[in-house]
Tab-separated table of C-alpha atoms in Angstrom:
chain	number	residue	atom	x	y	z
A	156	MET	CA	124.407	241.416	-8.583
A	157	THR	CA	123.057	238.850	-11.575
A	158	ASN	CA	119.847	239.693	-13.554
A	159	ARG	CA	118.609	236.651	-12.695
A	160	LYS	CA	114.858	235.866	-13.881
A	161	ARG	CA	112.556	234.139	-11.276
A	162	PRO	CA	111.034	230.844	-12.504
A	163	GLN	CA	107.497	231.457	-13.071
A	164	ARG	CA	106.228	228.483	-11.234
A	165	LEU	CA	107.257	230.742	-8.182
A	166	ASN	CA	105.091	233.685	-9.222
A	167	GLU	CA	101.721	232.925	-6.978
A	168	VAL	CA	103.631	230.941	-4.354
A	169	ALA	CA	103.016	232.586	-1.051
A	170	GLY	CA	104.542	232.259	2.426
A	171	ILE	CA	102.330	230.842	5.099
A	172	GLY	CA	103.264	233.389	7.946
A	173	VAL	CA	103.515	230.680	10.682
A	174	ASP	CA	107.506	230.929	10.436
A	175	ARG	CA	107.673	234.733	11.256
A	176	MET	CA	105.154	234.253	14.225
A	177	GLY	CA	106.887	231.092	15.543
A	178	ALA	CA	110.340	232.912	15.657
A	179	LEU	CA	108.137	235.864	17.518
A	180	ALA	CA	106.705	233.384	19.964
A	181	ASP	CA	110.006	231.383	20.760
A	182	ALA	CA	111.886	234.532	21.124
A	183	SER	CA	109.287	235.351	24.084
A	184	GLY	CA	110.954	232.204	26.258
A	185	GLY	CA	107.492	231.053	26.822
A	186	GLU	CA	105.392	234.372	27.552
A	187	LEU	CA	103.313	234.183	24.680
A	188	LEU	CA	100.397	231.898	24.312
A	189	ARG	CA	101.029	229.284	21.230
A	190	LEU	CA	98.388	229.292	19.013
A	191	GLU	CA	100.288	230.539	15.846
A	192	ASN	CA	101.575	226.948	14.295
A	193	LEU	CA	100.717	223.573	14.151
A	194	ASP	CA	102.623	221.914	16.958
A	195	VAL	CA	101.516	219.878	19.585
A	196	ASP	CA	102.592	219.452	23.364
A	197	ILE	CA	101.359	216.061	23.457
A	198	PRO	CA	104.398	213.549	23.255
A	199	PRO	CA	104.610	210.783	20.766
A	200	ASP	CA	103.667	207.229	21.688
A	201	PRO	CA	106.992	206.009	24.039
A	202	ALA	CA	107.356	202.876	22.068
A	203	ALA	CA	108.095	204.696	18.983
A	204	VAL	CA	110.231	207.000	20.712
A	205	GLU	CA	112.030	204.336	22.126
A	206	ARG	CA	112.699	202.371	18.802
A	207	THR	CA	113.810	205.396	17.374
A	208	ARG	CA	116.425	205.658	20.195
A	209	ARG	CA	117.596	202.444	19.279
A	210	ALA	CA	117.590	202.695	15.703
A	211	VAL	CA	120.295	205.770	16.068
A	212	SER	CA	123.154	203.060	16.443
A	213	GLU	CA	121.822	200.383	13.551
A	214	ASP	CA	123.719	200.073	10.799
A	215	GLY	CA	120.601	199.116	8.586
A	216	ALA	CA	118.871	202.149	9.619
A	217	ASN	CA	121.951	204.300	8.270
A	218	SER	CA	120.601	203.654	4.722
A	219	TYR	CA	118.864	205.149	1.766
A	220	LEU	CA	117.452	201.930	1.113
A	221	PRO	CA	114.719	200.390	-0.021
A	222	PHE	CA	114.203	203.425	-2.012
A	223	ILE	CA	110.654	203.268	-1.833
A	224	GLY	CA	110.691	202.365	2.066
A	225	GLN	CA	111.385	200.200	4.608
A	226	ILE	CA	108.910	196.969	3.998
A	227	GLY	CA	107.649	196.720	7.605
A	228	LEU	CA	106.071	200.891	7.340
A	229	ARG	CA	104.894	199.885	4.118
A	230	GLN	CA	102.863	196.920	5.467
A	231	ALA	CA	101.653	199.209	8.346
A	232	ALA	CA	100.431	202.003	6.279
A	233	ALA	CA	98.471	199.537	3.867
A	234	ARG	CA	97.099	197.815	6.470
A	235	HIS	CA	95.920	201.545	8.281
A	236	VAL	CA	94.462	202.766	5.005
A	237	SER	CA	92.641	199.364	4.323
A	238	ARG	CA	91.453	199.587	7.746
A	239	SER	CA	90.151	202.934	7.014
A	240	SER	CA	88.356	202.560	3.795
A	241	GLY	CA	87.805	198.851	3.458
A	242	VAL	CA	89.555	198.615	0.463
A	243	ASP	CA	92.150	195.822	0.573
A	244	TYR	CA	95.765	197.394	0.145
A	245	ALA	CA	98.969	195.667	0.031
A	246	GLY	CA	102.056	197.160	1.074
A	247	GLU	CA	104.474	195.338	-0.752
A	248	ARG	CA	102.723	196.738	-3.968
A	249	GLN	CA	100.772	199.813	-2.992
A	250	CYS	CA	102.962	201.980	-0.827
A	251	ILE	CA	105.291	204.420	-0.986
A	252	ILE	CA	107.080	206.130	2.251
A	253	SER	CA	107.773	209.730	1.843
A	254	ALA	CA	109.881	212.762	3.811
A	255	GLY	CA	107.005	213.980	5.302
A	256	GLY	CA	103.160	213.989	3.969
A	257	LEU	CA	103.833	217.112	2.284
A	258	ALA	CA	106.427	215.619	0.086
A	259	GLY	CA	104.153	212.939	-0.193
A	260	ILE	CA	101.494	215.218	-1.744
A	261	LEU	CA	103.894	216.885	-3.841
A	262	ASN	CA	105.023	213.429	-5.508
A	263	VAL	CA	101.665	212.554	-6.333
A	264	LEU	CA	101.008	215.779	-7.535
A	265	LEU	CA	103.752	215.440	-9.804
A	266	ALA	CA	103.228	212.048	-11.070
A	267	THR	CA	99.188	213.028	-12.030
A	268	VAL	CA	99.295	216.568	-13.056
A	269	ASP	CA	100.542	218.241	-16.016
A	270	VAL	CA	101.317	221.613	-16.473
A	271	GLY	CA	97.829	223.555	-16.587
A	272	ASP	CA	96.172	221.025	-15.178
A	273	GLU	CA	93.085	222.407	-12.722
A	274	VAL	CA	92.978	220.775	-9.183
A	275	ILE	CA	90.089	221.119	-7.044
A	276	VAL	CA	90.644	222.260	-3.749
A	277	THR	CA	88.391	223.823	-0.905
A	278	ASP	CA	88.657	227.318	0.166
A	279	PRO	CA	90.443	227.885	2.840
A	280	THR	CA	92.968	225.313	2.254
A	281	TYR	CA	96.382	225.243	3.795
A	282	ALA	CA	98.549	227.213	1.552
A	283	GLY	CA	101.615	224.734	1.756
A	284	LEU	CA	98.812	222.534	-0.074
A	285	LEU	CA	98.535	224.974	-2.571
A	286	ASN	CA	101.749	226.224	-2.926
A	287	ARG	CA	102.378	222.228	-4.275
A	288	ILE	CA	99.819	222.369	-6.782
A	289	ARG	CA	101.636	225.407	-8.277
A	290	LEU	CA	104.911	224.057	-7.991
A	291	ALA	CA	103.783	220.859	-10.105
A	292	GLY	CA	102.357	223.300	-12.926
A	293	GLY	CA	98.916	222.986	-11.884
A	294	VAL	CA	96.241	225.349	-11.436
A	295	PRO	CA	94.090	225.523	-7.769
A	296	LYS	CA	90.754	225.773	-8.126
A	297	LEU	CA	88.898	226.748	-4.719
A	298	VAL	CA	85.652	225.815	-4.037
A	299	PRO	CA	84.346	227.665	-1.056
A	300	PHE	CA	83.042	226.206	2.210
A	301	VAL	CA	79.735	227.929	3.571
A	302	PHE	CA	80.604	229.616	6.584
A	303	THR	CA	77.998	230.617	9.437
A	304	PRO	CA	79.270	232.252	12.570
A	305	GLY	CA	78.799	230.042	14.851
A	306	ALA	CA	78.185	226.641	13.627
A	307	GLU	CA	79.982	224.160	11.146
A	308	TRP	CA	81.691	224.873	7.917
A	309	ARG	CA	79.702	223.234	4.977
A	310	LEU	CA	80.714	222.160	1.716
A	311	ASP	CA	79.005	224.081	-1.169
A	312	ARG	CA	78.317	221.215	-3.341
A	313	GLU	CA	77.165	223.446	-6.555
A	314	ALA	CA	80.086	225.402	-6.664
A	315	MET	CA	82.128	222.263	-6.388
A	316	ARG	CA	80.400	221.190	-9.395
A	317	ALA	CA	80.800	224.487	-11.548
A	318	GLN	CA	84.561	224.663	-10.809
A	319	ILE	CA	85.014	221.184	-12.855
A	320	GLY	CA	85.722	222.148	-16.519
A	321	PRO	CA	87.871	220.600	-19.310
A	322	LYS	CA	91.103	221.035	-17.824
A	323	THR	CA	90.047	219.455	-14.377
A	324	ARG	CA	92.446	216.876	-13.736
A	325	ALA	CA	92.159	216.064	-10.024
A	326	MET	CA	90.784	217.353	-6.593
A	327	LEU	CA	92.829	217.349	-3.477
A	328	LEU	CA	90.936	217.194	-0.607
A	329	MET	CA	90.988	216.874	3.329
A	330	SER	CA	88.452	215.800	5.928
A	331	PRO	CA	88.910	217.251	8.528
A	332	SER	CA	89.948	220.035	6.284
A	333	MET	CA	92.761	221.993	7.646
A	334	PRO	CA	92.594	225.259	8.908
A	335	SER	CA	88.901	225.252	9.167
A	336	GLY	CA	88.191	221.944	10.208
A	337	GLY	CA	85.476	221.270	8.023
A	338	TYR	CA	84.133	217.776	7.475
A	339	PHE	CA	82.776	215.915	4.801
A	340	ASP	CA	80.070	213.118	6.162
A	341	ARG	CA	79.075	209.988	3.907
A	342	ASP	CA	76.612	212.529	1.642
A	343	ASP	CA	79.275	214.447	1.149
A	344	TRP	CA	81.824	211.866	0.147
A	345	ALA	CA	78.961	210.420	-2.155
A	346	TRP	CA	78.417	213.353	-3.988
A	347	ILE	CA	82.193	214.049	-4.618
A	348	ALA	CA	82.427	210.559	-5.752
A	349	GLY	CA	79.793	210.860	-8.491
A	350	LEU	CA	81.654	213.956	-9.644
A	351	CYS	CA	85.260	212.170	-9.723
A	352	VAL	CA	83.678	209.385	-11.560
A	353	ALA	CA	81.965	210.925	-13.995
A	354	HIS	CA	84.400	213.365	-14.889
A	355	ASP	CA	87.024	210.841	-14.448
A	356	LEU	CA	88.886	213.122	-12.165
A	357	THR	CA	91.944	211.516	-9.491
A	358	LEU	CA	91.065	212.140	-5.652
A	359	ILE	CA	93.916	212.808	-3.842
A	360	LEU	CA	92.967	212.362	-0.079
A	361	ASP	CA	95.350	214.436	2.293
A	362	ALA	CA	94.282	212.192	4.903
A	363	ALA	CA	96.820	213.629	7.770
A	364	MET	CA	94.031	214.344	10.312
A	365	GLU	CA	91.193	211.768	9.139
A	366	ARG	CA	90.838	210.372	12.759
A	367	LEU	CA	91.077	213.822	14.707
A	368	LEU	CA	87.477	213.745	14.728
A	369	PHE	CA	84.932	215.675	17.433
A	370	ASP	CA	81.393	215.199	18.471
A	371	GLY	CA	81.380	211.358	17.970
A	372	ARG	CA	81.949	211.377	14.341
A	373	SER	CA	83.836	208.723	12.588
A	374	VAL	CA	85.911	208.414	9.442
A	375	VAL	CA	84.377	208.075	6.114
A	376	HIS	CA	87.155	207.352	3.220
A	377	PRO	CA	86.266	208.375	-0.224
A	378	ALA	CA	87.990	204.671	-1.424
A	379	SER	CA	84.746	202.787	-0.165
A	380	PHE	CA	82.583	204.513	-2.570
A	381	PRO	CA	81.392	202.806	-6.059
A	382	GLY	CA	84.085	203.738	-8.798
A	383	MET	CA	86.448	205.173	-6.187
A	384	ALA	CA	89.153	202.565	-5.287
A	385	GLU	CA	90.645	203.025	-8.605
A	386	ARG	CA	90.990	206.423	-8.517
A	387	THR	CA	91.722	207.338	-4.774
A	388	ILE	CA	95.181	208.237	-3.676
A	389	THR	CA	95.558	208.251	0.059
A	390	VAL	CA	98.590	210.340	1.609
A	391	GLY	CA	99.149	210.144	5.414
A	392	SER	CA	101.627	211.347	7.502
A	393	SER	CA	103.004	210.769	10.942
A	394	ALA	CA	102.798	214.352	12.025
A	395	LYS	CA	99.247	215.226	13.110
A	396	GLU	CA	97.783	211.906	14.445
A	397	LEU	CA	101.025	210.537	15.345
A	398	ARG	CA	102.452	213.668	17.061
A	399	MET	CA	105.439	212.712	15.413
A	400	ILE	CA	106.170	215.939	13.530
A	401	GLY	CA	109.821	216.049	13.560
A	402	TRP	CA	110.397	212.499	12.226
A	403	ARG	CA	109.128	213.772	8.894
A	404	VAL	CA	107.630	210.076	7.631
A	405	GLY	CA	104.920	210.316	5.005
A	406	TRP	CA	103.140	207.522	3.156
A	407	ILE	CA	101.342	207.166	-0.287
A	408	VAL	CA	98.855	204.326	-0.573
A	409	ALA	CA	97.255	204.156	-4.446
A	410	PRO	CA	95.923	201.611	-6.950
A	411	GLU	CA	98.520	199.536	-8.788
A	412	SER	CA	97.661	201.445	-11.703
A	413	TYR	CA	99.408	204.677	-10.742
A	414	MET	CA	102.332	203.227	-8.774
A	415	PRO	CA	104.926	203.228	-11.560
A	416	ASP	CA	104.748	206.947	-11.991
A	417	LEU	CA	104.610	207.760	-8.181
A	418	VAL	CA	107.945	205.246	-7.634
A	419	ALA	CA	109.790	207.186	-10.565
A	420	VAL	CA	108.544	210.421	-9.307
A	421	SER	CA	109.533	209.666	-5.475
A	422	ILE	CA	112.722	208.445	-6.311
A	423	ALA	CA	113.659	211.221	-8.682
A	424	ASN	CA	112.724	213.610	-5.873
A	425	CYS	CA	113.448	213.109	-2.297
A	426	VAL	CA	113.451	209.152	-1.929
A	427	VAL	CA	112.998	208.510	1.733
A	428	PRO	CA	113.055	209.655	5.169
A	429	VAL	CA	115.862	208.937	7.562
A	430	GLY	CA	116.155	205.451	8.214
A	431	ILE	CA	115.959	205.707	11.942
A	432	ALA	CA	112.673	207.015	11.975
A	433	GLN	CA	110.650	204.313	9.636
A	434	GLU	CA	110.298	201.357	11.957
A	435	ALA	CA	109.268	203.768	15.377
A	436	VAL	CA	106.376	205.295	13.111
A	437	ALA	CA	105.196	201.736	11.724
A	438	ILE	CA	104.894	200.622	15.741
A	439	ALA	CA	102.956	204.090	16.493
A	440	LEU	CA	100.601	203.661	13.642
A	441	ASP	CA	99.989	200.069	14.688
A	442	ARG	CA	99.527	201.300	18.125
A	443	SER	CA	97.413	204.426	17.264
A	444	HIS	CA	94.292	202.696	16.470
A	445	THR	CA	93.679	202.086	20.395
A	446	SER	CA	95.429	204.967	21.764
A	447	LEU	CA	94.477	207.821	19.571
A	448	PRO	CA	90.825	208.363	20.754
A	449	ASP	CA	92.074	209.502	24.270
A	450	TYR	CA	94.058	212.107	22.163
A	451	ALA	CA	91.223	213.009	19.994
A	452	GLY	CA	89.263	213.564	23.113
A	453	GLU	CA	92.112	216.060	24.364
A	454	LEU	CA	91.593	217.950	21.547
A	455	GLU	CA	87.857	218.150	21.481
A	456	ARG	CA	87.882	219.674	25.221
A	457	ARG	CA	90.541	222.382	24.029
A	458	ARG	CA	88.378	223.302	20.694
A	459	ASP	CA	85.406	223.331	23.505
A	460	VAL	CA	87.241	225.867	25.716
A	461	LEU	CA	87.849	227.984	22.849
A	462	LEU	CA	84.678	228.064	21.884
A	463	ARG	CA	83.153	229.151	24.777
A	464	GLU	CA	85.960	231.788	24.959
A	465	LEU	CA	84.611	233.192	21.776
A	466	ASP	CA	81.069	232.804	22.178
A	467	GLY	CA	79.331	235.298	20.214
A	468	LEU	CA	82.168	236.196	17.822
A	469	PRO	CA	82.141	234.886	14.243
A	470	VAL	CA	83.925	232.000	14.389
A	471	GLY	CA	83.668	228.518	12.728
A	472	VAL	CA	83.177	225.591	14.576
A	473	PRO	CA	85.698	222.761	13.535
A	474	ALA	CA	84.428	219.062	13.619
A	475	GLY	CA	88.472	217.954	13.775
A	476	GLY	CA	91.462	218.841	13.338
A	477	TRP	CA	93.832	221.418	15.446
A	478	SER	CA	92.767	224.655	14.699
A	479	LEU	CA	89.561	227.027	14.325
A	480	LEU	CA	89.109	230.304	12.681
A	481	LEU	CA	87.642	233.565	13.421
A	482	ARG	CA	86.743	236.373	11.228
A	483	VAL	CA	88.032	239.375	11.840
A	484	SER	CA	86.905	241.495	8.711
A	485	ASP	CA	83.536	242.105	11.171
A	486	PHE	CA	85.836	244.216	13.169
A	487	GLY	CA	87.292	246.409	10.398
A	488	ILE	CA	90.687	244.976	9.960
A	489	ASP	CA	92.318	242.003	8.589
A	490	GLY	CA	94.080	238.582	10.096
A	491	ALA	CA	97.572	240.307	9.898
A	492	LYS	CA	96.473	243.657	11.858
A	493	MET	CA	94.939	241.062	13.884
A	494	SER	CA	97.942	239.105	14.786
A	495	ASP	CA	99.708	242.506	15.290
A	496	ARG	CA	97.529	243.539	17.796
A	497	LEU	CA	97.104	240.245	19.544
A	498	LEU	CA	101.022	240.084	20.295
A	499	ALA	CA	100.456	242.788	22.515
A	500	GLU	CA	97.887	240.855	24.758
A	501	LYS	CA	100.559	237.853	24.694
A	502	VAL	CA	99.044	235.829	22.070
A	503	ALA	CA	100.575	234.420	19.048
A	504	ALA	CA	98.535	233.915	16.021
A	505	THR	CA	98.665	233.682	12.582
A	506	GLY	CA	96.614	235.369	9.585
A	507	MET	CA	95.203	233.550	6.696
A	508	ALA	CA	96.385	235.478	3.652
A	509	GLY	CA	97.302	233.148	1.011
A	510	TRP	CA	95.036	230.500	2.461
A	511	GLY	CA	91.950	231.260	0.452
A	512	GLU	CA	90.388	233.801	-1.931
A	513	ARG	CA	86.907	234.141	0.087
A	514	HIS	CA	88.108	233.002	3.317
A	515	GLY	CA	91.710	234.153	3.599
A	516	LYS	CA	92.870	236.937	4.760
A	517	GLU	CA	89.449	238.314	6.305
A	518	PHE	CA	90.447	235.725	8.914
A	519	ILE	CA	92.780	234.514	11.641
A	520	ARG	CA	93.287	230.936	12.694
A	521	PHE	CA	93.775	229.811	16.421
A	522	VAL	CA	95.971	226.462	16.915
A	523	PHE	CA	94.659	224.486	19.905
A	524	SER	CA	97.009	221.435	19.799
A	525	ASN	CA	100.000	222.886	21.671
A	526	GLU	CA	98.849	224.683	24.453
A	527	PRO	CA	96.560	222.896	27.287
A	528	VAL	CA	92.925	223.660	28.332
A	529	GLU	CA	94.691	225.621	31.526
A	530	ARG	CA	96.369	228.101	29.581
A	531	LEU	CA	93.467	228.599	26.914
A	532	ARG	CA	91.154	230.066	29.566
A	533	GLY	CA	90.800	233.626	29.779
A	534	VAL	CA	92.049	234.162	26.063
A	535	GLY	CA	88.690	235.133	25.042
A	536	ALA	CA	89.183	238.663	27.047
A	537	LYS	CA	92.656	239.030	25.144
A	538	ILE	CA	91.014	238.325	21.518
A	539	ARG	CA	88.237	240.725	22.438
A	540	ALA	CA	90.579	243.509	23.561
A	541	ALA	CA	92.884	243.016	20.363
A	542	ALA	CA	89.880	243.445	18.325
A	543	ARG	CA	88.459	246.229	20.569
A	544	ILE	CA	85.007	245.340	20.881
């Protein structure tokens, strides 16, 4: 066995826990309630599925080219971000297709963050985003959401201001945030925009869930604020909003000043996703502007069932997204212990170690995108049994 030195960039890269729980749930043969993984049981747009089937036999889809993505998808992604932001983006000049949203995030970080640069994120944040900041050589600086049991998560504005220092280069933010469902309203985004402009920061927007909003909320895109169009990079994905997880398609829409570096990194890293996926995603993205409200409404119904089931327990109310969090430290255990106990109750759920500093291992997350309302009913009794309350 060689005495191999582990690369330093991996020292703080943490596992996300989902793979172990997913394997246990898969092995159960459907016996477990699947609340552990960011999957969805609602199928993609049938037109996108049919287009994928046809593309398998098309020579033009069996290609690496174009290296920055098929023009039809780039135009569709630019139209989509233009509609959300009010900024006029051109797909020919301001969009790159990536092999999934997270690959797009890594490419953006590699193109904008130098070794030792600090990147502002919320606490909690998906561990995969934190890991990608570290892989790019950056340092995550966590800003805690304010957690109040039974209420929505709120941005701690002063904590965000306090985290900005001379090494801060960028912010990497989501609204609604994963996994908390925390939402930035117009006033929050105005505050964030003011900080970005004042400190000359790049804002990397992970827009994977931006339209999965509840309680009548609307999308607020940060590029719409003064001084932000020239410093906001939007990364989208086919996974959450289009329910096309296995297609592994993402897009980066950015100001032209960033494009040379983004193109260089994208071509050097993973180039594009499979050709058979791209036109299908373009179709689904264009059609989603009329079909998505029904889907978001179904997610809201599932959230509401879980909230009723967990009434009186220390949960954060998500304003959107696919998941909600329960603070299990109130019961004298951590998320990993709660996860083990829930397996005995036939529930698969994953702890939060590595997903935050203040809001990490003390919580467990429940993903409600993969189980219908009928199967979610009654889960409260199982969760209380696992918590032994």
